[in-house]
Amino acid sequence: MKRSQHQLAKVYVSRRVPQEGVNLLQDSGICEVTQWDFDETVPRSELLKQVAGAHGLFCLLTEKIDKELLDAAGPNLKVISTMSVGHDHLSLDEIKKRGIRVGYTPDVLTAATAELTVALLLATSRRLMEAVEEVKNGGWSAWKPLWLCGFGLQESTVGIVGLGRIGLAIAERLKPFGVKRFLYTGRQPRPEPAAKVQAEYVPLNTLASQSDFIILSCSFTPDTQGMCNKDFFAKMKKTAILINSSRGAVVNQEDLYQALTTGQIAAAGMDVTVPEPLPTNHPLLSLKNCVVLPHIGSATYATRNAMSVLAANNLLAGLKGEPMPSELKM
Ligand code: NDP
Ligand code: DGY
């Protein structure tokens, strides 16, 4: 139902996002939209100023939604809609205390993120970045039997940390490469998704020691923070490869650097780091056996459009007091 002008809900959109989502908000007739219409992150002071009195907030994973922000927003704030599936940037205790509803964007980004994770795995295991560099810098002299060899997926064991939506989608995409065994770990066995790829539930330590490729696709929580540390790397095979498309802080990067430089593990591919962006002089960027991407898991045009639309629809449903297409259960 349309509200009259003076009843319009105040909505703040914290970034330039695919226009489809913004159009939905603007055409809804129930809200007036203010937007930080730039590609770069909104300065914190501006965000705190703009959320004051807002009824709805459309945000990204770059905005920390904590007590300070919620206090700055004040009691009008009824709904937060994040254009992400990850929600570790939201202080859920504080949000719940205030009775604020949260929308997020699962499923629509699963395929794109799984695809990128496979691309990163192949780029890392078959040393694509090094190979391209050699072509450009004249290092390519002849076809050499021992040059730029890597590790293949055929007959390998792949360990997945977090067989959730994205973890399963990664396994499904890797299966046709001839993977012999899938192992997975999590807080409890997940028989239904596991059956789709014949994955075996094992403790983290077993996954670490038996896998040729380890893929991190878990959510970031206090339990997963720093999960991949020196003890974890010590258990990995020297020929094993670590791929992270979850959140940077699941990996202890100092320990990873040690593991990569001492030959404890073969290579790593990271779509996520701490911090983001990773400073250009960061030690990991000096390593040939470490491929770092700038958090592009969900970066296809169609996926980002779908995320923007879903986030807008979540926000509108929240403002109307209706069920959201994707509401986070708290
Ligand atoms: P899901 O909720 O479907 O999956 C999360 C998985 O994490 C579950 O399988 C869960 O398993 C597992 N998990 C939680 N706690 C632990 C733990 N202590 N140890 C091991 N596993 C654990 O989410 P999605 O698959 O949709 O997304 C996963 C994450 O991927 C997001 O939270 C986000 O951080 C990241 N992501 C990154 C993107 C990128 O651009 N690189 C894009 C999209 C998402 P269980 O419940 O059985 O413990
Ligand atoms: C998410 O949605 O959590 C990703 O990290 C970005 O798409």
PDB file of N, CA, C and O in Angstrom, residues 48-90:
ATOM      1  N   LEU A  48      27.475   7.427   9.804  1.00  0.00           N
ATOM      2  CA  LEU A  48      26.837   7.668  11.105  1.00  0.00           C
ATOM      3  C   LEU A  48      25.853   8.833  11.013  1.00  0.00           C
ATOM      4  O   LEU A  48      24.778   8.808  11.616  1.00  0.00           O
ATOM      5  N   LYS A  49      26.232   9.838  10.229  1.00  0.00           N
ATOM      6  CA  LYS A  49      25.352  11.014  10.071  1.00  0.00           C
ATOM      7  C   LYS A  49      24.093  10.635   9.280  1.00  0.00           C
ATOM      8  O   LYS A  49      22.979  10.963   9.651  1.00  0.00           O
ATOM      9  N   GLN A  50      24.301   9.892   8.196  1.00  0.00           N
ATOM     10  CA  GLN A  50      23.193   9.614   7.274  1.00  0.00           C
ATOM     11  C   GLN A  50      22.180   8.613   7.818  1.00  0.00           C
ATOM     12  O   GLN A  50      21.030   8.615   7.411  1.00  0.00           O
ATOM     13  N   VAL A  51      22.622   7.720   8.718  1.00  0.00           N
ATOM     14  CA  VAL A  51      21.665   6.715   9.217  1.00  0.00           C
ATOM     15  C   VAL A  51      20.732   7.287  10.290  1.00  0.00           C
ATOM     16  O   VAL A  51      19.731   6.653  10.628  1.00  0.00           O
ATOM     17  N   ALA A  52      21.074   8.470  10.797  1.00  0.00           N
ATOM     18  CA  ALA A  52      20.250   9.042  11.876  1.00  0.00           C
ATOM     19  C   ALA A  52      18.789   9.143  11.420  1.00  0.00           C
ATOM     20  O   ALA A  52      18.493   9.756  10.397  1.00  0.00           O
ATOM     21  N   GLY A  53      17.919   8.510  12.159  1.00  0.00           N
ATOM     22  CA  GLY A  53      16.488   8.582  11.856  1.00  0.00           C
ATOM     23  C   GLY A  53      16.024   7.651  10.748  1.00  0.00           C
ATOM     24  O   GLY A  53      14.826   7.617  10.431  1.00  0.00           O
ATOM     25  N   ALA A  54      16.947   6.875  10.149  1.00  0.00           N
ATOM     26  CA  ALA A  54      16.545   5.991   9.038  1.00  0.00           C
ATOM     27  C   ALA A  54      15.671   4.850   9.555  1.00  0.00           C
ATOM     28  O   ALA A  54      15.853   4.357  10.662  1.00  0.00           O
ATOM     29  N   HIS A  55      14.702   4.450   8.699  1.00  0.00           N
ATOM     30  CA  HIS A  55      13.872   3.287   9.019  1.00  0.00           C
ATOM     31  C   HIS A  55      14.483   2.005   8.430  1.00  0.00           C
ATOM     32  O   HIS A  55      14.280   0.919   8.946  1.00  0.00           O
ATOM     33  N   GLY A  56      15.202   2.201   7.324  1.00  0.00           N
ATOM     34  CA  GLY A  56      15.799   1.056   6.656  1.00  0.00           C
ATOM     35  C   GLY A  56      17.217   1.371   6.211  1.00  0.00           C
ATOM     36  O   GLY A  56      17.511   2.494   5.796  1.00  0.00           O
ATOM     37  N   LEU A  57      18.090   0.352   6.304  1.00  0.00           N
ATOM     38  CA  LEU A  57      19.477   0.520   5.865  1.00  0.00           C
ATOM     39  C   LEU A  57      19.826  -0.594   4.893  1.00  0.00           C
ATOM     40  O   LEU A  57      19.668  -1.777   5.214  1.00  0.00           O
ATOM     41  N   PHE A  58      20.274  -0.196   3.713  1.00  0.00           N
ATOM     42  CA  PHE A  58      20.763  -1.134   2.684  1.00  0.00           C
ATOM     43  C   PHE A  58      22.277  -1.013   2.746  1.00  0.00           C
ATOM     44  O   PHE A  58      22.821   0.054   2.430  1.00  0.00           O
ATOM     45  N   CYS A  59      22.967  -2.069   3.212  1.00  0.00           N
ATOM     46  CA  CYS A  59      24.416  -1.933   3.412  1.00  0.00           C
ATOM     47  C   CYS A  59      25.172  -3.076   2.744  1.00  0.00           C
ATOM     48  O   CYS A  59      24.567  -3.994   2.178  1.00  0.00           O
ATOM     49  N   LEU A  60      26.487  -2.981   2.821  1.00  0.00           N
ATOM     50  CA  LEU A  60      27.377  -3.994   2.248  1.00  0.00           C
ATOM     51  C   LEU A  60      28.247  -4.575   3.358  1.00  0.00           C
ATOM     52  O   LEU A  60      28.213  -4.081   4.495  1.00  0.00           O
ATOM     53  N   LEU A  61      29.076  -5.572   2.988  1.00  0.00           N
ATOM     54  CA  LEU A  61      29.927  -6.199   3.992  1.00  0.00           C
ATOM     55  C   LEU A  61      31.027  -5.270   4.506  1.00  0.00           C
ATOM     56  O   LEU A  61      31.692  -5.570   5.498  1.00  0.00           O
ATOM     57  N   THR A  62      31.227  -4.144   3.835  1.00  0.00           N
ATOM     58  CA  THR A  62      32.256  -3.190   4.253  1.00  0.00           C
ATOM     59  C   THR A  62      31.789  -2.282   5.394  1.00  0.00           C
ATOM     60  O   THR A  62      32.596  -1.568   5.983  1.00  0.00           O
ATOM     61  N   GLU A  63      30.487  -2.295   5.689  1.00  0.00           N
ATOM     62  CA  GLU A  63      29.977  -1.440   6.765  1.00  0.00           C
ATOM     63  C   GLU A  63      29.814  -2.244   8.045  1.00  0.00           C
ATOM     64  O   GLU A  63      29.080  -3.238   8.048  1.00  0.00           O
ATOM     65  N   LYS A  64      30.507  -1.812   9.078  1.00  0.00           N
ATOM     66  CA  LYS A  64      30.362  -2.494  10.370  1.00  0.00           C
ATOM     67  C   LYS A  64      29.090  -1.977  11.034  1.00  0.00           C
ATOM     68  O   LYS A  64      28.967  -0.785  11.317  1.00  0.00           O
ATOM     69  N   ILE A  65      28.152  -2.897  11.233  1.00  0.00           N
ATOM     70  CA  ILE A  65      26.888  -2.476  11.837  1.00  0.00           C
ATOM     71  C   ILE A  65      26.931  -2.895  13.302  1.00  0.00           C
ATOM     72  O   ILE A  65      26.567  -4.021  13.671  1.00  0.00           O
ATOM     73  N   ASP A  66      27.451  -1.984  14.122  1.00  0.00           N
ATOM     74  CA  ASP A  66      27.689  -2.276  15.531  1.00  0.00           C
ATOM     75  C   ASP A  66      26.862  -1.340  16.412  1.00  0.00           C
ATOM     76  O   ASP A  66      26.023  -0.575  15.922  1.00  0.00           O
ATOM     77  N   LYS A  67      27.130  -1.388  17.699  1.00  0.00           N
ATOM     78  CA  LYS A  67      26.371  -0.590  18.666  1.00  0.00           C
ATOM     79  C   LYS A  67      26.437   0.901  18.321  1.00  0.00           C
ATOM     80  O   LYS A  67      25.416   1.602  18.354  1.00  0.00           O
ATOM     81  N   GLU A  68      27.648   1.358  17.971  1.00  0.00           N
ATOM     82  CA  GLU A  68      27.810   2.784  17.664  1.00  0.00           C
ATOM     83  C   GLU A  68      26.881   3.188  16.524  1.00  0.00           C
ATOM     84  O   GLU A  68      26.188   4.210  16.587  1.00  0.00           O
ATOM     85  N   LEU A  69      26.843   2.358  15.474  1.00  0.00           N
ATOM     86  CA  LEU A  69      26.005   2.702  14.323  1.00  0.00           C
ATOM     87  C   LEU A  69      24.522   2.614  14.668  1.00  0.00           C
ATOM     88  O   LEU A  69      23.724   3.471  14.285  1.00  0.00           O
ATOM     89  N   LEU A  70      24.175   1.593  15.421  1.00  0.00           N
ATOM     90  CA  LEU A  70      22.754   1.416  15.767  1.00  0.00           C
ATOM     91  C   LEU A  70      22.286   2.555  16.667  1.00  0.00           C
ATOM     92  O   LEU A  70      21.161   3.055  16.529  1.00  0.00           O
ATOM     93  N   ASP A  71      23.159   2.999  17.575  1.00  0.00           N
ATOM     94  CA  ASP A  71      22.824   4.147  18.418  1.00  0.00           C
ATOM     95  C   ASP A  71      22.667   5.401  17.569  1.00  0.00           C
ATOM     96  O   ASP A  71      21.762   6.206  17.775  1.00  0.00           O
ATOM     97  N   ALA A  72      23.570   5.542  16.586  1.00  0.00           N
ATOM     98  CA  ALA A  72      23.499   6.725  15.700  1.00  0.00           C
ATOM     99  C   ALA A  72      22.204   6.694  14.882  1.00  0.00           C
ATOM    100  O   ALA A  72      21.602   7.734  14.606  1.00  0.00           O
ATOM    101  N   ALA A  73      21.777   5.504  14.493  1.00  0.00           N
ATOM    102  CA  ALA A  73      20.548   5.388  13.690  1.00  0.00           C
ATOM    103  C   ALA A  73      19.329   5.749  14.536  1.00  0.00           C
ATOM    104  O   ALA A  73      18.410   6.432  14.070  1.00  0.00           O
ATOM    105  N   GLY A  74      19.322   5.265  15.759  1.00  0.00           N
ATOM    106  CA  GLY A  74      18.196   5.581  16.640  1.00  0.00           C
ATOM    107  C   GLY A  74      17.043   4.608  16.489  1.00  0.00           C
ATOM    108  O   GLY A  74      17.105   3.652  15.692  1.00  0.00           O
ATOM    109  N   PRO A  75      15.950   4.878  17.219  1.00  0.00           N
ATOM    110  CA  PRO A  75      14.868   3.886  17.362  1.00  0.00           C
ATOM    111  C   PRO A  75      14.014   3.674  16.120  1.00  0.00           C
ATOM    112  O   PRO A  75      13.245   2.720  16.066  1.00  0.00           O
ATOM    113  N   ASN A  76      14.127   4.548  15.113  1.00  0.00           N
ATOM    114  CA  ASN A  76      13.327   4.337  13.889  1.00  0.00           C
ATOM    115  C   ASN A  76      13.749   3.088  13.137  1.00  0.00           C
ATOM    116  O   ASN A  76      12.953   2.483  12.413  1.00  0.00           O
ATOM    117  N   LEU A  77      15.023   2.705  13.274  1.00  0.00           N
ATOM    118  CA  LEU A  77      15.576   1.658  12.397  1.00  0.00           C
ATOM    119  C   LEU A  77      14.869   0.316  12.639  1.00  0.00           C
ATOM    120  O   LEU A  77      14.917  -0.240  13.738  1.00  0.00           O
ATOM    121  N   LYS A  78      14.225  -0.173  11.591  1.00  0.00           N
ATOM    122  CA  LYS A  78      13.427  -1.399  11.713  1.00  0.00           C
ATOM    123  C   LYS A  78      14.013  -2.546  10.887  1.00  0.00           C
ATOM    124  O   LYS A  78      13.741  -3.709  11.153  1.00  0.00           O
ATOM    125  N   VAL A  79      14.777  -2.190   9.846  1.00  0.00           N
ATOM    126  CA  VAL A  79      15.284  -3.250   8.976  1.00  0.00           C
ATOM    127  C   VAL A  79      16.661  -2.899   8.408  1.00  0.00           C
ATOM    128  O   VAL A  79      16.908  -1.765   7.981  1.00  0.00           O
ATOM    129  N   ILE A  80      17.524  -3.928   8.435  1.00  0.00           N
ATOM    130  CA  ILE A  80      18.857  -3.814   7.834  1.00  0.00           C
ATOM    131  C   ILE A  80      18.917  -4.871   6.746  1.00  0.00           C
ATOM    132  O   ILE A  80      18.604  -6.041   6.996  1.00  0.00           O
ATOM    133  N   SER A  81      19.293  -4.451   5.558  1.00  0.00           N
ATOM    134  CA  SER A  81      19.381  -5.397   4.452  1.00  0.00           C
ATOM    135  C   SER A  81      20.804  -5.348   3.916  1.00  0.00           C
ATOM    136  O   SER A  81      21.240  -4.332   3.367  1.00  0.00           O
ATOM    137  N   THR A  82      21.527  -6.456   4.094  1.00  0.00           N
ATOM    138  CA  THR A  82      22.905  -6.470   3.601  1.00  0.00           C
ATOM    139  C   THR A  82      22.971  -7.174   2.250  1.00  0.00           C
ATOM    140  O   THR A  82      22.347  -8.227   2.063  1.00  0.00           O
ATOM    141  N   MET A  83      23.691  -6.546   1.316  1.00  0.00           N
ATOM    142  CA  MET A  83      23.850  -7.130  -0.019  1.00  0.00           C
ATOM    143  C   MET A  83      25.016  -8.123   0.029  1.00  0.00           C
ATOM    144  O   MET A  83      26.038  -7.951  -0.632  1.00  0.00           O
ATOM    145  N   SER A  84      24.842  -9.150   0.836  1.00  0.00           N
ATOM    146  CA  SER A  84      25.875 -10.190   1.005  1.00  0.00           C
ATOM    147  C   SER A  84      25.220 -11.380   1.692  1.00  0.00           C
ATOM    148  O   SER A  84      24.184 -11.225   2.347  1.00  0.00           O
ATOM    149  N   VAL A  85      25.854 -12.537   1.530  1.00  0.00           N
ATOM    150  CA  VAL A  85      25.384 -13.687   2.315  1.00  0.00           C
ATOM    151  C   VAL A  85      26.111 -13.724   3.652  1.00  0.00           C
ATOM    152  O   VAL A  85      25.534 -14.078   4.673  1.00  0.00           O
ATOM    153  N   GLY A  86      27.385 -13.328   3.645  1.00  0.00           N
ATOM    154  CA  GLY A  86      28.153 -13.264   4.889  1.00  0.00           C
ATOM    155  C   GLY A  86      27.570 -12.148   5.753  1.00  0.00           C
ATOM    156  O   GLY A  86      27.184 -11.096   5.243  1.00  0.00           O
ATOM    157  N   HIS A  87      27.494 -12.418   7.067  1.00  0.00           N
ATOM    158  CA  HIS A  87      26.908 -11.384   7.931  1.00  0.00           C
ATOM    159  C   HIS A  87      27.760 -11.146   9.165  1.00  0.00           C
ATOM    160  O   HIS A  87      27.267 -10.732  10.204  1.00  0.00           O
ATOM    161  N   ASP A  88      29.054 -11.459   9.035  1.00  0.00           N
ATOM    162  CA  ASP A  88      29.961 -11.268  10.164  1.00  0.00           C
ATOM    163  C   ASP A  88      30.244  -9.787  10.442  1.00  0.00           C
ATOM    164  O   ASP A  88      30.846  -9.449  11.454  1.00  0.00           O
ATOM    165  N   HIS A  89      29.805  -8.901   9.551  1.00  0.00           N
ATOM    166  CA  HIS A  89      29.973  -7.456   9.791  1.00  0.00           C
ATOM    167  C   HIS A  89      28.809  -6.893  10.606  1.00  0.00           C
ATOM    168  O   HIS A  89      28.782  -5.704  10.907  1.00  0.00           O
ATOM    169  N   LEU A  90      27.843  -7.732  10.932  1.00  0.00           N
ATOM    170  CA  LEU A  90      26.672  -7.279  11.686  1.00  0.00           C
ATOM    171  C   LEU A  90      26.774  -7.761  13.134  1.00  0.00           C
ATOM    172  O   LEU A  90      26.969  -8.966  13.360  1.00  0.00           O
TER     173      LEU A  90
END
